[in-house]
mmCIF file with all atom_site columns, C-alpha atoms in Angstrom:
data_model
loop_
_atom_site.group_PDB
_atom_site.id
_atom_site.type_symbol
_atom_site.label_atom_id
_atom_site.label_alt_id
_atom_site.label_comp_id
_atom_site.label_asym_id
_atom_site.label_entity_id
_atom_site.label_seq_id
_atom_site.pdbx_PDB_ins_code
_atom_site.Cartn_x
_atom_site.Cartn_y
_atom_site.Cartn_z
_atom_site.occupancy
_atom_site.B_iso_or_equiv
_atom_site.pdbx_formal_charge
_atom_site.auth_seq_id
_atom_site.auth_comp_id
_atom_site.auth_asym_id
_atom_site.auth_atom_id
_atom_site.pdbx_PDB_model_num
ATOM 1   C CA . MET A 1 1   ? -42.610  -65.516 53.494 1.00 0.00 ? 22  MET A CA 1
ATOM 2   C CA . ASN A 1 2   ? -43.154  -61.932 54.601 1.00 0.00 ? 23  ASN A CA 1
ATOM 3   C CA . ALA A 1 3   ? -45.535  -60.815 57.330 1.00 0.00 ? 24  ALA A CA 1
ATOM 4   C CA . LYS A 1 4   ? -48.201  -59.572 54.904 1.00 0.00 ? 25  LYS A CA 1
ATOM 5   C CA . ALA A 1 5   ? -48.341  -62.896 53.046 1.00 0.00 ? 26  ALA A CA 1
ATOM 6   C CA . GLU A 1 6   ? -48.586  -64.766 56.331 1.00 0.00 ? 27  GLU A CA 1
ATOM 7   C CA . ALA A 1 7   ? -51.424  -62.510 57.484 1.00 0.00 ? 28  ALA A CA 1
ATOM 8   C CA . GLU A 1 8   ? -53.287  -63.047 54.199 1.00 0.00 ? 29  GLU A CA 1
ATOM 9   C CA . ALA A 1 9   ? -52.804  -66.820 54.419 1.00 0.00 ? 30  ALA A CA 1
ATOM 10  C CA . LYS A 1 10  ? -54.051  -66.820 58.008 1.00 0.00 ? 31  LYS A CA 1
ATOM 11  C CA . GLU A 1 11  ? -57.001  -64.632 57.060 1.00 0.00 ? 32  GLU A CA 1
ATOM 12  C CA . SER A 1 12  ? -57.945  -66.841 54.110 1.00 0.00 ? 33  SER A CA 1
ATOM 13  C CA . ARG A 1 13  ? -57.961  -69.875 56.440 1.00 0.00 ? 34  ARG A CA 1
ATOM 14  C CA . PHE A 1 14  ? -60.724  -68.266 58.474 1.00 0.00 ? 35  PHE A CA 1
ATOM 15  C CA . ASP A 1 15  ? -62.726  -67.220 55.390 1.00 0.00 ? 36  ASP A CA 1
ATOM 16  C CA . LEU A 1 16  ? -64.429  -70.606 55.175 1.00 0.00 ? 37  LEU A CA 1
ATOM 17  C CA . LEU A 1 17  ? -65.422  -70.360 58.824 1.00 0.00 ? 38  LEU A CA 1
ATOM 18  C CA . LYS A 1 18  ? -66.757  -66.832 58.261 1.00 0.00 ? 39  LYS A CA 1
ATOM 19  C CA . TRP A 1 19  ? -68.824  -67.980 55.275 1.00 0.00 ? 40  TRP A CA 1
ATOM 20  C CA . LEU A 1 20  ? -70.219  -70.841 57.346 1.00 0.00 ? 41  LEU A CA 1
ATOM 21  C CA . VAL A 1 21  ? -71.254  -68.289 59.982 1.00 0.00 ? 42  VAL A CA 1
ATOM 22  C CA . VAL A 1 22  ? -72.943  -66.204 57.272 1.00 0.00 ? 43  VAL A CA 1
ATOM 23  C CA . VAL A 1 23  ? -74.835  -69.254 55.958 1.00 0.00 ? 44  VAL A CA 1
ATOM 24  C CA . ALA A 1 24  ? -75.825  -70.200 59.511 1.00 0.00 ? 45  ALA A CA 1
ATOM 25  C CA . LEU A 1 25  ? -77.134  -66.676 60.205 1.00 0.00 ? 46  LEU A CA 1
ATOM 26  C CA . VAL A 1 26  ? -79.200  -66.706 57.018 1.00 0.00 ? 47  VAL A CA 1
ATOM 27  C CA . ALA A 1 27  ? -80.541  -70.170 57.851 1.00 0.00 ? 48  ALA A CA 1
ATOM 28  C CA . VAL A 1 28  ? -81.459  -69.028 61.371 1.00 0.00 ? 49  VAL A CA 1
ATOM 29  C CA . GLY A 1 29  ? -83.305  -66.083 59.836 1.00 0.00 ? 50  GLY A CA 1
ATOM 30  C CA . VAL A 1 30  ? -85.271  -68.242 57.411 1.00 0.00 ? 51  VAL A CA 1
ATOM 31  C CA . VAL A 1 31  ? -86.123  -70.958 59.931 1.00 0.00 ? 52  VAL A CA 1
ATOM 32  C CA . GLY A 1 32  ? -86.863  -68.444 62.670 1.00 0.00 ? 53  GLY A CA 1
ATOM 33  C CA . ASN A 1 33  ? -89.201  -66.532 60.379 1.00 0.00 ? 54  ASN A CA 1
ATOM 34  C CA . GLN A 1 34  ? -91.107  -69.752 59.715 1.00 0.00 ? 55  GLN A CA 1
ATOM 35  C CA . LEU A 1 35  ? -91.176  -70.875 63.342 1.00 0.00 ? 56  LEU A CA 1
ATOM 36  C CA . TYR A 1 36  ? -92.319  -67.518 64.666 1.00 0.00 ? 57  TYR A CA 1
ATOM 37  C CA . SER A 1 37  ? -94.865  -66.816 61.927 1.00 0.00 ? 58  SER A CA 1
ATOM 38  C CA . ASP A 1 38  ? -97.499  -66.187 64.627 1.00 0.00 ? 59  ASP A CA 1
ATOM 39  C CA . GLU A 1 39  ? -95.494  -63.247 66.009 1.00 0.00 ? 60  GLU A CA 1
ATOM 40  C CA . SER A 1 40  ? -95.943  -59.674 64.832 1.00 0.00 ? 61  SER A CA 1
ATOM 41  C CA . ILE A 1 41  ? -94.482  -58.928 61.408 1.00 0.00 ? 62  ILE A CA 1
ATOM 42  C CA . LEU A 1 42  ? -92.649  -55.950 62.910 1.00 0.00 ? 63  LEU A CA 1
ATOM 43  C CA . TYR A 1 43  ? -90.649  -58.139 65.287 1.00 0.00 ? 64  TYR A CA 1
ATOM 44  C CA . ARG A 1 44  ? -89.817  -60.613 62.545 1.00 0.00 ? 65  ARG A CA 1
ATOM 45  C CA . VAL A 1 45  ? -88.673  -57.880 60.167 1.00 0.00 ? 66  VAL A CA 1
ATOM 46  C CA . VAL A 1 46  ? -86.505  -56.285 62.843 1.00 0.00 ? 67  VAL A CA 1
ATOM 47  C CA . ALA A 1 47  ? -84.976  -59.681 63.673 1.00 0.00 ? 68  ALA A CA 1
ATOM 48  C CA . LEU A 1 48  ? -84.314  -60.395 59.984 1.00 0.00 ? 69  LEU A CA 1
ATOM 49  C CA . LEU A 1 49  ? -82.730  -56.970 59.500 1.00 0.00 ? 70  LEU A CA 1
ATOM 50  C CA . VAL A 1 50  ? -80.460  -57.493 62.499 1.00 0.00 ? 71  VAL A CA 1
ATOM 51  C CA . LEU A 1 51  ? -79.467  -60.984 61.330 1.00 0.00 ? 72  LEU A CA 1
ATOM 52  C CA . GLY A 1 52  ? -78.924  -59.690 57.798 1.00 0.00 ? 73  GLY A CA 1
ATOM 53  C CA . GLY A 1 53  ? -76.773  -56.844 59.088 1.00 0.00 ? 74  GLY A CA 1
ATOM 54  C CA . VAL A 1 54  ? -74.643  -59.182 61.166 1.00 0.00 ? 75  VAL A CA 1
ATOM 55  C CA . ALA A 1 55  ? -74.316  -61.607 58.224 1.00 0.00 ? 76  ALA A CA 1
ATOM 56  C CA . LEU A 1 56  ? -73.307  -58.736 55.934 1.00 0.00 ? 77  LEU A CA 1
ATOM 57  C CA . PHE A 1 57  ? -70.770  -57.517 58.487 1.00 0.00 ? 78  PHE A CA 1
ATOM 58  C CA . VAL A 1 58  ? -69.221  -60.987 58.739 1.00 0.00 ? 79  VAL A CA 1
ATOM 59  C CA . ALA A 1 59  ? -69.269  -61.460 54.948 1.00 0.00 ? 80  ALA A CA 1
ATOM 60  C CA . LEU A 1 60  ? -67.484  -58.140 54.406 1.00 0.00 ? 81  LEU A CA 1
ATOM 61  C CA . ARG A 1 61  ? -64.683  -59.353 56.698 1.00 0.00 ? 82  ARG A CA 1
ATOM 62  C CA . THR A 1 62  ? -63.748  -62.119 54.221 1.00 0.00 ? 83  THR A CA 1
ATOM 63  C CA . SER A 1 63  ? -61.317  -61.538 51.377 1.00 0.00 ? 84  SER A CA 1
ATOM 64  C CA . GLN A 1 64  ? -64.120  -61.964 48.829 1.00 0.00 ? 85  GLN A CA 1
ATOM 65  C CA . GLY A 1 65  ? -66.282  -59.524 50.768 1.00 0.00 ? 86  GLY A CA 1
ATOM 66  C CA . GLN A 1 66  ? -63.510  -56.943 50.882 1.00 0.00 ? 87  GLN A CA 1
ATOM 67  C CA . ALA A 1 67  ? -62.940  -57.366 47.135 1.00 0.00 ? 88  ALA A CA 1
ATOM 68  C CA . PHE A 1 68  ? -66.668  -56.879 46.514 1.00 0.00 ? 89  PHE A CA 1
ATOM 69  C CA . PHE A 1 69  ? -66.750  -53.761 48.694 1.00 0.00 ? 90  PHE A CA 1
ATOM 70  C CA . SER A 1 70  ? -63.734  -52.361 46.850 1.00 0.00 ? 91  SER A CA 1
ATOM 71  C CA . LEU A 1 71  ? -65.423  -53.087 43.508 1.00 0.00 ? 92  LEU A CA 1
ATOM 72  C CA . ALA A 1 72  ? -68.612  -51.363 44.672 1.00 0.00 ? 93  ALA A CA 1
ATOM 73  C CA . LYS A 1 73  ? -66.667  -48.254 45.731 1.00 0.00 ? 94  LYS A CA 1
ATOM 74  C CA . GLU A 1 74  ? -64.865  -48.135 42.382 1.00 0.00 ? 95  GLU A CA 1
ATOM 75  C CA . ALA A 1 75  ? -68.135  -48.590 40.486 1.00 0.00 ? 96  ALA A CA 1
ATOM 76  C CA . ARG A 1 76  ? -69.694  -45.721 42.405 1.00 0.00 ? 97  ARG A CA 1
ATOM 77  C CA . ALA A 1 77  ? -66.719  -43.515 41.536 1.00 0.00 ? 98  ALA A CA 1
ATOM 78  C CA . GLU A 1 78  ? -67.096  -44.442 37.855 1.00 0.00 ? 99  GLU A CA 1
ATOM 79  C CA . ILE A 1 79  ? -70.823  -43.693 37.905 1.00 0.00 ? 100 ILE A CA 1
ATOM 80  C CA . ARG A 1 80  ? -70.054  -40.203 39.174 1.00 0.00 ? 101 ARG A CA 1
ATOM 81  C CA . LYS A 1 81  ? -67.802  -39.652 36.135 1.00 0.00 ? 102 LYS A CA 1
ATOM 82  C CA . VAL A 1 82  ? -70.593  -40.427 33.653 1.00 0.00 ? 103 VAL A CA 1
ATOM 83  C CA . VAL A 1 83  ? -72.037  -37.476 31.763 1.00 0.00 ? 104 VAL A CA 1
ATOM 84  C CA . TRP A 1 84  ? -75.762  -38.148 31.880 1.00 0.00 ? 105 TRP A CA 1
ATOM 85  C CA . PRO A 1 85  ? -78.025  -36.760 29.112 1.00 0.00 ? 106 PRO A CA 1
ATOM 86  C CA . THR A 1 86  ? -80.155  -33.736 29.807 1.00 0.00 ? 107 THR A CA 1
ATOM 87  C CA . ARG A 1 87  ? -83.929  -33.950 30.001 1.00 0.00 ? 108 ARG A CA 1
ATOM 88  C CA . GLN A 1 88  ? -84.237  -32.421 26.518 1.00 0.00 ? 109 GLN A CA 1
ATOM 89  C CA . GLU A 1 89  ? -81.804  -34.943 25.008 1.00 0.00 ? 110 GLU A CA 1
ATOM 90  C CA . THR A 1 90  ? -83.659  -37.815 26.660 1.00 0.00 ? 111 THR A CA 1
ATOM 91  C CA . THR A 1 91  ? -87.020  -36.556 25.401 1.00 0.00 ? 112 THR A CA 1
ATOM 92  C CA . GLN A 1 92  ? -85.731  -36.079 21.846 1.00 0.00 ? 113 GLN A CA 1
ATOM 93  C CA . THR A 1 93  ? -84.127  -39.516 21.773 1.00 0.00 ? 114 THR A CA 1
ATOM 94  C CA . THR A 1 94  ? -87.310  -41.107 23.112 1.00 0.00 ? 115 THR A CA 1
ATOM 95  C CA . LEU A 1 95  ? -89.429  -39.391 20.463 1.00 0.00 ? 116 LEU A CA 1
ATOM 96  C CA . ILE A 1 96  ? -87.066  -40.538 17.711 1.00 0.00 ? 117 ILE A CA 1
ATOM 97  C CA . VAL A 1 97  ? -87.235  -44.137 18.976 1.00 0.00 ? 118 VAL A CA 1
ATOM 98  C CA . VAL A 1 98  ? -91.054  -44.015 19.150 1.00 0.00 ? 119 VAL A CA 1
ATOM 99  C CA . ALA A 1 99  ? -91.260  -42.584 15.610 1.00 0.00 ? 120 ALA A CA 1
ATOM 100 C CA . VAL A 1 100 ? -88.933  -45.254 14.190 1.00 0.00 ? 121 VAL A CA 1
ATOM 101 C CA . VAL A 1 101 ? -90.867  -48.017 15.951 1.00 0.00 ? 122 VAL A CA 1
ATOM 102 C CA . LEU A 1 102 ? -94.171  -46.714 14.565 1.00 0.00 ? 123 LEU A CA 1
ATOM 103 C CA . VAL A 1 103 ? -92.782  -46.440 11.007 1.00 0.00 ? 124 VAL A CA 1
ATOM 104 C CA . MET A 1 104 ? -91.338  -49.956 11.181 1.00 0.00 ? 125 MET A CA 1
ATOM 105 C CA . ALA A 1 105 ? -94.616  -51.300 12.604 1.00 0.00 ? 126 ALA A CA 1
ATOM 106 C CA . LEU A 1 106 ? -96.565  -49.744 9.733  1.00 0.00 ? 127 LEU A CA 1
ATOM 107 C CA . LEU A 1 107 ? -94.103  -51.107 7.154  1.00 0.00 ? 128 LEU A CA 1
ATOM 108 C CA . LEU A 1 108 ? -94.244  -54.607 8.624  1.00 0.00 ? 129 LEU A CA 1
ATOM 109 C CA . TRP A 1 109 ? -98.050  -54.458 8.867  1.00 0.00 ? 130 TRP A CA 1
ATOM 110 C CA . GLY A 1 110 ? -98.252  -53.407 5.217  1.00 0.00 ? 131 GLY A CA 1
ATOM 111 C CA . LEU A 1 111 ? -95.825  -56.116 4.105  1.00 0.00 ? 132 LEU A CA 1
ATOM 112 C CA . ASP A 1 112 ? -97.712  -58.738 6.123  1.00 0.00 ? 133 ASP A CA 1
ATOM 113 C CA . SER A 1 113 ? -101.017 -57.636 4.592  1.00 0.00 ? 134 SER A CA 1
ATOM 114 C CA . LEU A 1 114 ? -99.570  -57.688 1.069  1.00 0.00 ? 135 LEU A CA 1
ATOM 115 C CA . LEU A 1 115 ? -98.046  -61.136 1.525  1.00 0.00 ? 136 LEU A CA 1
ATOM 116 C CA . GLY A 1 116 ? -101.260 -62.437 3.096  1.00 0.00 ? 137 GLY A CA 1
ATOM 117 C CA . TRP A 1 117 ? -103.265 -61.097 0.157  1.00 0.00 ? 138 TRP A CA 1
ATOM 118 C CA . LEU A 1 118 ? -100.821 -62.680 -2.358 1.00 0.00 ? 139 LEU A CA 1
ATOM 119 C CA . VAL A 1 119 ? -100.955 -66.060 -0.597 1.00 0.00 ? 140 VAL A CA 1
ATOM 120 C CA . SER A 1 120 ? -104.766 -65.959 -0.477 1.00 0.00 ? 141 SER A CA 1
ATOM 121 C CA . MET A 1 121 ? -104.829 -65.184 -4.218 1.00 0.00 ? 142 MET A CA 1
ATOM 122 C CA . ILE A 1 122 ? -102.515 -68.126 -4.981 1.00 0.00 ? 143 ILE A CA 1
ATOM 123 C CA . VAL A 1 123 ? -104.223 -70.599 -2.641 1.00 0.00 ? 144 VAL A CA 1
ATOM 124 C CA . GLY A 1 124 ? -107.613 -69.450 -3.750 1.00 0.00 ? 145 GLY A CA 1
#
């Protein structure tokens, strides 16, 4: 086994412990928010943000957290490559969609009225 594989195996052994710390931090935040509900909302929000930040920091130190962070960075890079439509293209597309929806609504309303009239003629 090479040194990198040994380091990854050692790191993955501590991942469970790190996730337990994350769960414990979240639980402390939830329970603490309930227990200290009489305190100012500002203090509780600050405490929750600090606990959330620490939990996020610990979670990003796991192999799954690092994979998620890598995926998020790659997704952001891909989003920057997208050619977004201009305002004019968006407006034109929206107007076309609205027009098609209105035409289809009128056609379905007419068909429903015609079929309702035919059924009322047959039933009497």
